[in-house]
Structure formats: structure tokens, C-alpha cells
mmCIF file of C-alpha atoms in Angstrom:
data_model
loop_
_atom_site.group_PDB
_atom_site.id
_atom_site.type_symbol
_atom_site.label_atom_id
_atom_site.label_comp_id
_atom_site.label_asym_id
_atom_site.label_seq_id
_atom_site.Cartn_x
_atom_site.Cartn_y
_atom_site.Cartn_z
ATOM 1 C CA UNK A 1 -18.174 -13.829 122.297
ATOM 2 C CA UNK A 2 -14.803 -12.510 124.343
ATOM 3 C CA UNK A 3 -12.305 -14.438 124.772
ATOM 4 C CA UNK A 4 -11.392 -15.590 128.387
ATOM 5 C CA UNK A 5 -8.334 -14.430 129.828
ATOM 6 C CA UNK A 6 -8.641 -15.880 133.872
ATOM 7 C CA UNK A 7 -4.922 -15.489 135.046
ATOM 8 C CA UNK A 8 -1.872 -13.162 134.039
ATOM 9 C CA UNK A 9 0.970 -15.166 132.916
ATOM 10 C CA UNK A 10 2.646 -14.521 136.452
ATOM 11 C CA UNK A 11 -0.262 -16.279 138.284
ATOM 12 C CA UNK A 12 0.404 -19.029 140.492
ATOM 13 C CA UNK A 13 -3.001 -21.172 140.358
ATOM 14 C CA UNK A 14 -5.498 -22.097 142.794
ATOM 15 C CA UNK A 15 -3.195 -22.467 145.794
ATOM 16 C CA UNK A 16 -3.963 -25.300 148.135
ATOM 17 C CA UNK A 17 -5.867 -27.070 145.406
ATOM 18 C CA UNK A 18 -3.076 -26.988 143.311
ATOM 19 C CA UNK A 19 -1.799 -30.738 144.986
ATOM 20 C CA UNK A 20 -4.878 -32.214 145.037
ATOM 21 C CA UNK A 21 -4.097 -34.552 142.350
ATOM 22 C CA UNK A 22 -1.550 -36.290 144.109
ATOM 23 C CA UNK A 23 -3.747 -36.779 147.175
ATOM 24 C CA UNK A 24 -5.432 -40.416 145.760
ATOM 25 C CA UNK A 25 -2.888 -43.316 144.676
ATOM 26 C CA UNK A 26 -3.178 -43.737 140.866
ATOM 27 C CA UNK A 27 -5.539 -46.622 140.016
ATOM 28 C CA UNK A 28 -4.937 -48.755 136.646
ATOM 29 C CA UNK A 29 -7.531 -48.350 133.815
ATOM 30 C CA UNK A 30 -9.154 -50.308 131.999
ATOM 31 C CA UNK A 31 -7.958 -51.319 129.027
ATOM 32 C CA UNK A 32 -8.570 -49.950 125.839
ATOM 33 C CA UNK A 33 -10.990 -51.325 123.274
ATOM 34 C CA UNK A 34 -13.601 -51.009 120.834
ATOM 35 C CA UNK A 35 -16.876 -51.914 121.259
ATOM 36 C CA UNK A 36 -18.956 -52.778 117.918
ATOM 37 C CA UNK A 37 -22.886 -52.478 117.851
ATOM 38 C CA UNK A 38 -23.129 -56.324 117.361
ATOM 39 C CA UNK A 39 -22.403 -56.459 121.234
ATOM 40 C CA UNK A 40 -25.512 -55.123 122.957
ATOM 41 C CA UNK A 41 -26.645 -57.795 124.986
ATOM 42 C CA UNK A 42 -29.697 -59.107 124.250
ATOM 43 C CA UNK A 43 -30.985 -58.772 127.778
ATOM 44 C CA UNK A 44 -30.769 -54.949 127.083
ATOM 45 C CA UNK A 45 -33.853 -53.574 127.372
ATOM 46 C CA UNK A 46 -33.907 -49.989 127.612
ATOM 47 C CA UNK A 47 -36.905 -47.918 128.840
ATOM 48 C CA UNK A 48 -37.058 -44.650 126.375
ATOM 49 C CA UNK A 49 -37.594 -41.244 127.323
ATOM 50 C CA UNK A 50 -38.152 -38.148 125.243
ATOM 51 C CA UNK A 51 -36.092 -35.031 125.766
ATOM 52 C CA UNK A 52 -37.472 -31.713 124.016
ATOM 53 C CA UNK A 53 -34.796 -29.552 123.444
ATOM 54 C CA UNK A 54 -35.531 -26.256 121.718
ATOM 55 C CA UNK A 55 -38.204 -28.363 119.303
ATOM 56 C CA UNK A 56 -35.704 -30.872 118.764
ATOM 57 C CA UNK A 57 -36.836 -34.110 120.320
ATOM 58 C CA UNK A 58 -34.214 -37.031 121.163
ATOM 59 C CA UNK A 59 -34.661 -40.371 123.264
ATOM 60 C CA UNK A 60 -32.631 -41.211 126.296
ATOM 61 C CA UNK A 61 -32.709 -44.897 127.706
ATOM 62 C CA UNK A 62 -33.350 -45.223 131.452
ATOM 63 C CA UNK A 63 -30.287 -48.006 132.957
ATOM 64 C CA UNK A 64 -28.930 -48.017 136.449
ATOM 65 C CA UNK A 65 -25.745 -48.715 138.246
ATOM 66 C CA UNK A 66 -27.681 -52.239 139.757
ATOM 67 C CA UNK A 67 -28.404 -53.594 136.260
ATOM 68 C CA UNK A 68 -25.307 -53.061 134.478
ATOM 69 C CA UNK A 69 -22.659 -52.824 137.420
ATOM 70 C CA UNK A 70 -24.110 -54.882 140.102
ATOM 71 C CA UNK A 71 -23.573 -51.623 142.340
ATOM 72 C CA UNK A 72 -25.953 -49.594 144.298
ATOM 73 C CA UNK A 73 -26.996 -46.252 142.550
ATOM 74 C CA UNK A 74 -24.153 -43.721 142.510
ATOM 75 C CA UNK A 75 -22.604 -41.567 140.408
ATOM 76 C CA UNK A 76 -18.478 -42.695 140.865
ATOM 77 C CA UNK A 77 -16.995 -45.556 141.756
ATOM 78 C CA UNK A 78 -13.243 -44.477 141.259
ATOM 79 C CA UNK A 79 -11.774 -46.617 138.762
ATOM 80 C CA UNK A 80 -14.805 -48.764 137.901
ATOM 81 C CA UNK A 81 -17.301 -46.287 137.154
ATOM 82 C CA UNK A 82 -17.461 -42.812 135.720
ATOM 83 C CA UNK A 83 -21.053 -41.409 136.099
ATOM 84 C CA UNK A 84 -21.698 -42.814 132.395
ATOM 85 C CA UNK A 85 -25.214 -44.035 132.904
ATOM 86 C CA UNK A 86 -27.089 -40.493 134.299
ATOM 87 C CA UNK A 87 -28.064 -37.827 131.910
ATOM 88 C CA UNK A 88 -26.102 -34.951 133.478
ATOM 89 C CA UNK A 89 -27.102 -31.308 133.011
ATOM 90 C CA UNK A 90 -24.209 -30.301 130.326
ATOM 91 C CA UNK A 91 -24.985 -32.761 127.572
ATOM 92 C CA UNK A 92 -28.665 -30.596 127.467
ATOM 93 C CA UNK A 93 -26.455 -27.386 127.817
ATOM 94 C CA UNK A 94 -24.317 -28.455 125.262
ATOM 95 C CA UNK A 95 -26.615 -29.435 122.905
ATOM 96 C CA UNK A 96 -28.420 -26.351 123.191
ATOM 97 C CA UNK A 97 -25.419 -24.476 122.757
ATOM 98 C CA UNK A 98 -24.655 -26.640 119.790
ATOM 99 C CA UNK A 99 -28.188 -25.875 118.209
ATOM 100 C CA UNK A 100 -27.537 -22.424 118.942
ATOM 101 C CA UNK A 101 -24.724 -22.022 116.989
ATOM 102 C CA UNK A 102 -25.889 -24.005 113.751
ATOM 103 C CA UNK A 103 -29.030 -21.567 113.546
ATOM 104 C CA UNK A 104 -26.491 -18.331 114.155
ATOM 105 C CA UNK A 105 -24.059 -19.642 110.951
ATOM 106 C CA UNK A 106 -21.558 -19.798 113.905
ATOM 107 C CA UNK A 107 -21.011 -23.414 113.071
ATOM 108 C CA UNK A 108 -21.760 -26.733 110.713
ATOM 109 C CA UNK A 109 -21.839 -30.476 111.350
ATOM 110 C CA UNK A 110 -22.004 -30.548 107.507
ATOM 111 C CA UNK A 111 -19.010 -28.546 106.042
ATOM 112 C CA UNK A 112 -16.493 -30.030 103.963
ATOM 113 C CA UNK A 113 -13.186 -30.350 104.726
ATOM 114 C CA UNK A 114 -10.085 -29.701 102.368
ATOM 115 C CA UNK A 115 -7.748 -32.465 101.680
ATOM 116 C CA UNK A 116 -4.304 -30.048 101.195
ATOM 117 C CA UNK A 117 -1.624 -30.996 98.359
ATOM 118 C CA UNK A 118 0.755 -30.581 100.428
ATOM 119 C CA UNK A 119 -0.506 -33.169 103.122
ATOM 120 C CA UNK A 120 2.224 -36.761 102.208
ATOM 121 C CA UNK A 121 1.515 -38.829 99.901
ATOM 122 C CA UNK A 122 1.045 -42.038 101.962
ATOM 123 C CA UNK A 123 -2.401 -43.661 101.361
ATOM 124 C CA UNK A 124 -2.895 -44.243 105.243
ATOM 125 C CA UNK A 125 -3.143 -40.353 105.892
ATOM 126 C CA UNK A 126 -4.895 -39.742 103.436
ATOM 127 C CA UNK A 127 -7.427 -41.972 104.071
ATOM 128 C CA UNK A 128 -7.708 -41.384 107.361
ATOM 129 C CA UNK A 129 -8.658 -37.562 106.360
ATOM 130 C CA UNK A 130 -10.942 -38.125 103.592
ATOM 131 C CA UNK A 131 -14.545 -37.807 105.388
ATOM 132 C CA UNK A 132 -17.180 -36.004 103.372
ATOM 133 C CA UNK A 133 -17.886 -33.500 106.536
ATOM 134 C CA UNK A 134 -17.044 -32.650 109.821
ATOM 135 C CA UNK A 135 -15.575 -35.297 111.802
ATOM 136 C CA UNK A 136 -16.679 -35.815 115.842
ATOM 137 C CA UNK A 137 -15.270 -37.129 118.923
ATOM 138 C CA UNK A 138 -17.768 -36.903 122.082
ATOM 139 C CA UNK A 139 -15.377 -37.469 124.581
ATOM 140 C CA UNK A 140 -16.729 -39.221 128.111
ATOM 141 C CA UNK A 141 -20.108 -39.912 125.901
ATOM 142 C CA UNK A 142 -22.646 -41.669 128.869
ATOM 143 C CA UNK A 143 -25.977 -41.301 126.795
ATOM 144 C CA UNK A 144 -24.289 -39.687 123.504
ATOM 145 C CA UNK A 145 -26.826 -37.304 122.901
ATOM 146 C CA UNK A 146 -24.895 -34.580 121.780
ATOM 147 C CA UNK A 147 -22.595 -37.368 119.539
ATOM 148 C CA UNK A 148 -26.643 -38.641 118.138
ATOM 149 C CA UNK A 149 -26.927 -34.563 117.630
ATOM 150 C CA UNK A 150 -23.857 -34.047 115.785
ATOM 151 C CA UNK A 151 -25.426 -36.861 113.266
ATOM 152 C CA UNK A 152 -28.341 -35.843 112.971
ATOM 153 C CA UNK A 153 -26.864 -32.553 111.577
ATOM 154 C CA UNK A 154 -24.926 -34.174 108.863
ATOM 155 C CA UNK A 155 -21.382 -35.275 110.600
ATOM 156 C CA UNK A 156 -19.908 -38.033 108.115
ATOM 157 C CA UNK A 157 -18.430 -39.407 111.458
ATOM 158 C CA UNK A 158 -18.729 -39.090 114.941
ATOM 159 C CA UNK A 159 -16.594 -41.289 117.324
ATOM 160 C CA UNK A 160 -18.237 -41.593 120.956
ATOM 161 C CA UNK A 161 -15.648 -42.512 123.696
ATOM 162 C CA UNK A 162 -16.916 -43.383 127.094
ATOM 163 C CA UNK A 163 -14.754 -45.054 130.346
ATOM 164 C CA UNK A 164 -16.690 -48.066 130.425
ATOM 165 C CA UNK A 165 -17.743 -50.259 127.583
ATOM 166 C CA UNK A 166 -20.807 -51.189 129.248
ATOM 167 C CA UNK A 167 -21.839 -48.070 129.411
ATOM 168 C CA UNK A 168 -21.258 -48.250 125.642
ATOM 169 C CA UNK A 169 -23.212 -51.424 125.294
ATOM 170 C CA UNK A 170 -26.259 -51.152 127.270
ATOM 171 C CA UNK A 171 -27.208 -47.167 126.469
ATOM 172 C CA UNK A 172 -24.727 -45.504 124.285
ATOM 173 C CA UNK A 173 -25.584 -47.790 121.376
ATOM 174 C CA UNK A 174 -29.168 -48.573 122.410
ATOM 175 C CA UNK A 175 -29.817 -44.898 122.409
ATOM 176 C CA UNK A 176 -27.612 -43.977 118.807
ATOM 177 C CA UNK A 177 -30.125 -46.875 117.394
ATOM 178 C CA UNK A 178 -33.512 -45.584 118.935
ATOM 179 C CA UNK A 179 -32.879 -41.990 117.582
ATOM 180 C CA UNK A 180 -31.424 -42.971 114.250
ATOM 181 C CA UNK A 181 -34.610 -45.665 113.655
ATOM 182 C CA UNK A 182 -37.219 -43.429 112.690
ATOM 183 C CA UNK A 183 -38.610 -42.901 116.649
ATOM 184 C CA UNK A 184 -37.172 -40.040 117.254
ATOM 185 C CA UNK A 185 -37.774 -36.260 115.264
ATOM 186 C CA UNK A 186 -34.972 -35.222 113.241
ATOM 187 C CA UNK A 187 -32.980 -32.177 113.466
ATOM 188 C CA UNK A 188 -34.828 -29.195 110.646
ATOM 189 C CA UNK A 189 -31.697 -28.471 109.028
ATOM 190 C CA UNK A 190 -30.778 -32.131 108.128
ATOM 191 C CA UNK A 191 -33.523 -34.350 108.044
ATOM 192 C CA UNK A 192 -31.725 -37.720 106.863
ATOM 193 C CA UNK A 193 -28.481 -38.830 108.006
ATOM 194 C CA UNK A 194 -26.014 -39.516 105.820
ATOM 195 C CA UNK A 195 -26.047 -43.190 104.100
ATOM 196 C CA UNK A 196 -21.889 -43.285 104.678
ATOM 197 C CA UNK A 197 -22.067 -41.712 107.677
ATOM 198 C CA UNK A 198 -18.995 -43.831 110.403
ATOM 199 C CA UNK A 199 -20.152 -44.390 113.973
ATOM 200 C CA UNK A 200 -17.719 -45.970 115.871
ATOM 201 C CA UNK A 201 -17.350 -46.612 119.618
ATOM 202 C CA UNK A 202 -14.056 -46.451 122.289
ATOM 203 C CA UNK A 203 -13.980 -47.428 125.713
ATOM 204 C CA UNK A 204 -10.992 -46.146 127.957
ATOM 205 C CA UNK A 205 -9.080 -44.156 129.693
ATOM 206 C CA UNK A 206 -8.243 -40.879 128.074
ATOM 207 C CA UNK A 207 -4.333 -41.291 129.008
ATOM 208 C CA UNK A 208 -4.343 -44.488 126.346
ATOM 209 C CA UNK A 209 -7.445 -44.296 123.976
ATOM 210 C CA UNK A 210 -5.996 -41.614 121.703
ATOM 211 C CA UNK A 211 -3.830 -44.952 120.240
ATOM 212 C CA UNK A 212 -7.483 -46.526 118.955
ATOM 213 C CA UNK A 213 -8.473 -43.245 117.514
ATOM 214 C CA UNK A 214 -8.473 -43.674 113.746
ATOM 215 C CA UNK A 215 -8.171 -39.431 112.817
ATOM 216 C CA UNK A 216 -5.152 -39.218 115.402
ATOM 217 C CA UNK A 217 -2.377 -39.294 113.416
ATOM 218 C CA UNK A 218 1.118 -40.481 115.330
ATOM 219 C CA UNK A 219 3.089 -38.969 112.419
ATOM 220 C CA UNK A 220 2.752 -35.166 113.382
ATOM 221 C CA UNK A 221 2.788 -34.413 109.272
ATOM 222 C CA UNK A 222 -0.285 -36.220 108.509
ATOM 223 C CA UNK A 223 -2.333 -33.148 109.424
ATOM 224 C CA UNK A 224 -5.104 -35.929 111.099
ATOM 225 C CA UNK A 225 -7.554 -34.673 113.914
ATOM 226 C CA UNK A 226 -11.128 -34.713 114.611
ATOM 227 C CA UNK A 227 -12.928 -31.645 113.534
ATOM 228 C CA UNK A 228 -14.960 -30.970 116.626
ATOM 229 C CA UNK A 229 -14.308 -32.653 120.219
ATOM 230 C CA UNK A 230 -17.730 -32.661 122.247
ATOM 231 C CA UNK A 231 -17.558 -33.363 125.806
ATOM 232 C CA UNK A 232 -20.021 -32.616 129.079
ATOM 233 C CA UNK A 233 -19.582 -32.930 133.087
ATOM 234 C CA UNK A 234 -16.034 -34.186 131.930
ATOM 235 C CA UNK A 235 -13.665 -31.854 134.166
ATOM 236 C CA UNK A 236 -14.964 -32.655 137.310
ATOM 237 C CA UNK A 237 -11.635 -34.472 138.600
ATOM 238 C CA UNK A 238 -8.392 -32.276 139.290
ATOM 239 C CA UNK A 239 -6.388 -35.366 138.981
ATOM 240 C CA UNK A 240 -7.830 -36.296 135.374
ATOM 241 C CA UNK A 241 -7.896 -32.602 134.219
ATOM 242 C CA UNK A 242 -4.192 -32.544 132.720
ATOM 243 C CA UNK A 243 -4.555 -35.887 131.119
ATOM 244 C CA UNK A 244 -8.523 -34.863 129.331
ATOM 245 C CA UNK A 245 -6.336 -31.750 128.411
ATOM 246 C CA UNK A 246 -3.255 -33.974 126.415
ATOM 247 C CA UNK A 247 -5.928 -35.802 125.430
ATOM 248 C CA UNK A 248 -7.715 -33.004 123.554
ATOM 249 C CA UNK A 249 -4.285 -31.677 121.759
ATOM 250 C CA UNK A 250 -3.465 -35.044 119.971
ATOM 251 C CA UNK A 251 -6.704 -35.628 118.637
ATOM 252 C CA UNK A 252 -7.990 -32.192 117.684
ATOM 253 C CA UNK A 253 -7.375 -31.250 113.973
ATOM 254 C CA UNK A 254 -4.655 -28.453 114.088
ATOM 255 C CA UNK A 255 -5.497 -25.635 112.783
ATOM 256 C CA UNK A 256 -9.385 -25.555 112.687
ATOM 257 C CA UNK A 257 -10.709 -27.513 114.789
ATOM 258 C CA UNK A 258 -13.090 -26.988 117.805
ATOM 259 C CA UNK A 259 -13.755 -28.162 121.243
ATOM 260 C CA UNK A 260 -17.040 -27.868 122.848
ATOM 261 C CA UNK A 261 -17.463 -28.569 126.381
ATOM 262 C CA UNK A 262 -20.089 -27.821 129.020
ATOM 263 C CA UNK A 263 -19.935 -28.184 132.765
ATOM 264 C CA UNK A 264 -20.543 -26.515 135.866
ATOM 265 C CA UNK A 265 -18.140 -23.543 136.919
ATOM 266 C CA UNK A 266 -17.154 -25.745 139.781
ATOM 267 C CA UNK A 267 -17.432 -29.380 141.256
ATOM 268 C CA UNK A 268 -18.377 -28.815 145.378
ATOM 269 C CA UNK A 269 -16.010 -31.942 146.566
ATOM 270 C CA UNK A 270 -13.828 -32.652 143.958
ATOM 271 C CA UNK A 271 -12.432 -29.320 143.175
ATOM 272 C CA UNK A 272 -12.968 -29.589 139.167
ATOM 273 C CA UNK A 273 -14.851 -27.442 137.216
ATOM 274 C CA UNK A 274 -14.624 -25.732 134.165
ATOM 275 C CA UNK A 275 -12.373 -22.698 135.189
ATOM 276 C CA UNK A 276 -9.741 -24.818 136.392
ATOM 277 C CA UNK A 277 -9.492 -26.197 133.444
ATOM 278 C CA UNK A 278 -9.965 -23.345 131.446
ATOM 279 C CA UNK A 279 -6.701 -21.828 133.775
ATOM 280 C CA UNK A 280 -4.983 -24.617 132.460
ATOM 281 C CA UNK A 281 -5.621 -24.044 129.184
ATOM 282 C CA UNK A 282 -4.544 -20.870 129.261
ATOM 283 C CA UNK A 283 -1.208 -21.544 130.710
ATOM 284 C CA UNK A 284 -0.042 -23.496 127.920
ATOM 285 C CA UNK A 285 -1.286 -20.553 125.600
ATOM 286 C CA UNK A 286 -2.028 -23.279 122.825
ATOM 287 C CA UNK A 287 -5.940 -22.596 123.016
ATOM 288 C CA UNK A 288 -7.988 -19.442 123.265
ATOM 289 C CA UNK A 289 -11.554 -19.560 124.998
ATOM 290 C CA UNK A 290 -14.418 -17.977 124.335
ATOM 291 C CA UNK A 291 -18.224 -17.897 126.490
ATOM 292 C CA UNK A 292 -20.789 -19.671 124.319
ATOM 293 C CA UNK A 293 -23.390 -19.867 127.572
ATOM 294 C CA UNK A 294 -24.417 -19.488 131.050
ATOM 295 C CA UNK A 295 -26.750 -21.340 132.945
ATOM 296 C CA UNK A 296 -27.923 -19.975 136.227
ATOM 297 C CA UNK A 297 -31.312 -21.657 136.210
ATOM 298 C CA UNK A 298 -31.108 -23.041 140.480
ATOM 299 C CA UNK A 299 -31.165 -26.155 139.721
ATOM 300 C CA UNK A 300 -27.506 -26.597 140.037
ATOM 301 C CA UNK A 301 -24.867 -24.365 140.656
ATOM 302 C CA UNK A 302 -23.841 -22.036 137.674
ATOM 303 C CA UNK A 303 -22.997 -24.085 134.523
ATOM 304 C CA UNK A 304 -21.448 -23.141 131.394
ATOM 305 C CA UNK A 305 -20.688 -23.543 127.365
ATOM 306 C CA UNK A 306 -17.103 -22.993 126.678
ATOM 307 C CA UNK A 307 -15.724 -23.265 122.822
ATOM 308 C CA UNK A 308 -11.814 -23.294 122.307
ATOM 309 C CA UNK A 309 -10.082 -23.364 118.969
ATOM 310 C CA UNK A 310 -6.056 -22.876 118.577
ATOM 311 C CA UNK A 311 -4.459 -19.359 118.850
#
């Protein structure tokens, strides 16, 4: 895999797209909370679906925007719904990718992490950091298949965050429970999931829910992070792209941790896409990027895998 290198440092950007995310007024978010498993409604019924994926089989529920939201079927609603409840192209991609990877050696939901001497000596920290394996955030989660991967590989925690906590009520959870129940197959390389395995769930906007993050650390010795950051279809907006970006540099563990993220090479309307934000990441030179996959299959237009690790 080469790295990406998009711009020179003397590039200016995209030029008339570079305003675009002052064009809409700024609406309030949610606020911030976190949604236990206790709160699926009982009226939550979920139709199953299997999806094959490379001989891995997982179940998706089948919800729409008229049962949970009382709106008509779309995608956005700006600031009431993000697209959470449709199975978009990337988390398949990124899965995939993901699977990819674990059968190459190129990466593992199961290593252990090392708890440093030289990390303080408060108990908080340290418990915050000791997990038996890797620890996940799936940021934007909608369905949380590639979070329910990630488990079923061995992560000792994975952490799905999602806009809306309904979405987190009436499929995320639904769907984490269906897979993890015996219905659906495991993955070959870890057939049970770990007994102290921590699932937790977030809902809100990425410019406040790093506070409810329990491996984000707010004293910048503590050495906290998540191990890998999974996210799909999540840099569609140019007005959310700097904020997913700030997002992804408090909560990432510093120095090996790793973002994966799928999406299409560009959103036709919205002007997102993953090489804008992939140009800037690599104007704040924190991050290097490297091409995991490429999807030109015509069903959309050209999607990608992109992995990014610290420089």
C-alpha cells in the first residue's frame, strides 16, 4: 500500500468548494447521551436479513424513517436525521477490507495492548487503558456491522456512536443482539466472543460526544485512545468534515492506533467525499494515508478503503 500524497504543501484546496461550509446556518445537536441495551422498545420488531460477505454471514434488521421518525423515507433530514437506518455501501466495503486485512496478518481485533510504566500512576488512567485487546470506536454506526465484526474477531471493546439514539435503539442494538445470539455464523478466526468483552453505545454529535467517551483521556498524559476508529459513508458533509476530523485526533490512541474508513471518492450534491477529507488530513501532516481498496463495481460511483495511522 502507498501512501497518499493529494496536494503539495503550497496547494490552495478545492477552490469554490472551499466555503461551502458556511453556506447553511449551524443547527444545534442533539444532546449527548448514552443509550443502554435495556432501552429497546418493546414494540421493536426488526425483520432480519442475511448479508454474505466473503463466507462470513451477518444479520441486518430492516427499519424505516416512518416507523422510527414519523418521516417519509429519506436519507437526511439536516439536524434530525443522519442516514442511520440504510445499510450504505461502505460498511460492506469496509468490512471486507477489514476481513482482508486480518487474513493478510496486516491487522488484529485480538492483540494485546501494553500498559507502559511510565503511563501516571492515577487509577482512573489506568483503568481506562487496561482492556485485554484492541479497543473500537465505529464512528456514525447506523446498522454496526462492522462494530458486530470487530467483536466477532475478538475486540475486548467496541464503542458504536451513531447521531441519533433511536437509531441506536431500534437497529444498532437489535442487530449487535441478533448476531451475537447464536443466529448468525461466526467469524473462522474467532469463533466465541469474549465473555468480558464491553459494548457500549453513544448518541451525538461528533463536536461534543468525545466528553462521554470512556478511552478519551482529557489529561493529554494518560496515553488513552481507542485502538481502531471504524467509520463508513461518514464524510459526505463539507461542513461536518473538520469537526469528524478533531473528532478522530482526541479519541485515537497516539501512537498506534488506526482509522478505517470507507466511502465514495465523492458525494454528487454535497461536495464530501473521501479525498476532501483525505486533503485535509494531509494538511495538518498529523496522519499519513494509505489505499486499502477500490470499488468500481457501477453500482455507485467509485468507492474506497482508506487506513490512516500517525506519521
Amino acid at each position: 500500500m502507498e501512501t497518499f500524497q493529494l496536494f503539495s504543501s503550497s496547494a490552495s484546496g478545492f477552490g469554490i468548494f472551499d466555503d461551502a461550509a458556511q453556506q447553511s446556518p449551524p443547527i444545534p445537536p442533539p444532546p449527548c447521551v448514552e443509550v443502554l441495551p435495556s432501552e429497546v422498545p418493546s414494540s421493536a420488531k426488526n425483520n432480519l436479513d442475511s448479508v454474505n460477505l466473503d463466507g462470513v454471514t451477518l444479520l441486518k434488521g430492516r427499519v424505516s424513517t416512518q416507523q422510527v421518525f414519523g418521516l417519509s423515507n429519506s436519507d437526511l433530514v439536516p439536524g434530525k436525521y443522519e442516514g442511520g437506518l440504510k445499510l450504505w455501501e461502505g460498511s460492506l466495503d469496509l468490512i471486507k477490507a477489514l476481513r482482508s486485512d486480518i487474513r493478510s496478518g496486516l491487522t488484529s481485533f485480538g492483540g494485546k495492548r501494553v500498559l507502559e510504566a511510565e503511563y501516571p500512576g492515577d487509577s482512573d488512567c489506568h483503568k481506562a487503558l487496561e482492556h485485554c485487546s484492541a479497543a473500537v470506536l465505529k464512528v456514525g454506526c447506523g446498522h454496526g456491522l462492522p462494530g458486530i465484526f470487530a467483536l466477532l474477531e475478538g475486540a475486548a471493546a467496541v464503542h458504536f456512536q451513531d447521531f441519533n439514539a433511536e437509531v441506536l435503539r431500534c437497529l444498532t442494538i437489535p442487530n449487535l443482539n441478533a448476531n451475537i445470539s447464536g443466529e448468525s455464523q461466526p467469524s473462522p478466526s474467532n469463533p466465541t466472543i469474549c465473555d468480558k468483552a464491553e459494548v457500549r453505545f453513544f448518541a451525538g454529535d461528533w463536536s461534543e460526544i468525545d466528553k462521554m467517551l470512556p478511552y478519551v483521556s482529557t489529561d493529554d498524559n494518560c496515553g488513552g485512545g481507542y485502538d481502531f476508529i471504524l467509520m463508513a459513508e461518514t464524510v459526505y458533509s463539507v461542513s461536518s468534515l473538520q469537526t469528524l476530523y478533531n473528532l478522530i485526533k482526541k479519541c485515537l490512541q497516539n501512537p498506534d492506533g488506526v482509522v478505517y474508513m470507507a466511502a465514495k471518492k465523492y458525494y454528487f450534491g454535497v461536495g464530501g467525499g473521501s479525498r476532501r477529507f483525505l486533503s485535509l488530513v494531509e494538511k495538518d501532516g498529523v496522519f499519513s494515508s494509505s489505499l486499502v481498496a477500490e470499488i468500481t463495481d457501477g453500482s455507485s460511483n467509485v468507492r474506497e478503503v482508506w487506513k490512516l495511522s500517525f506519521k
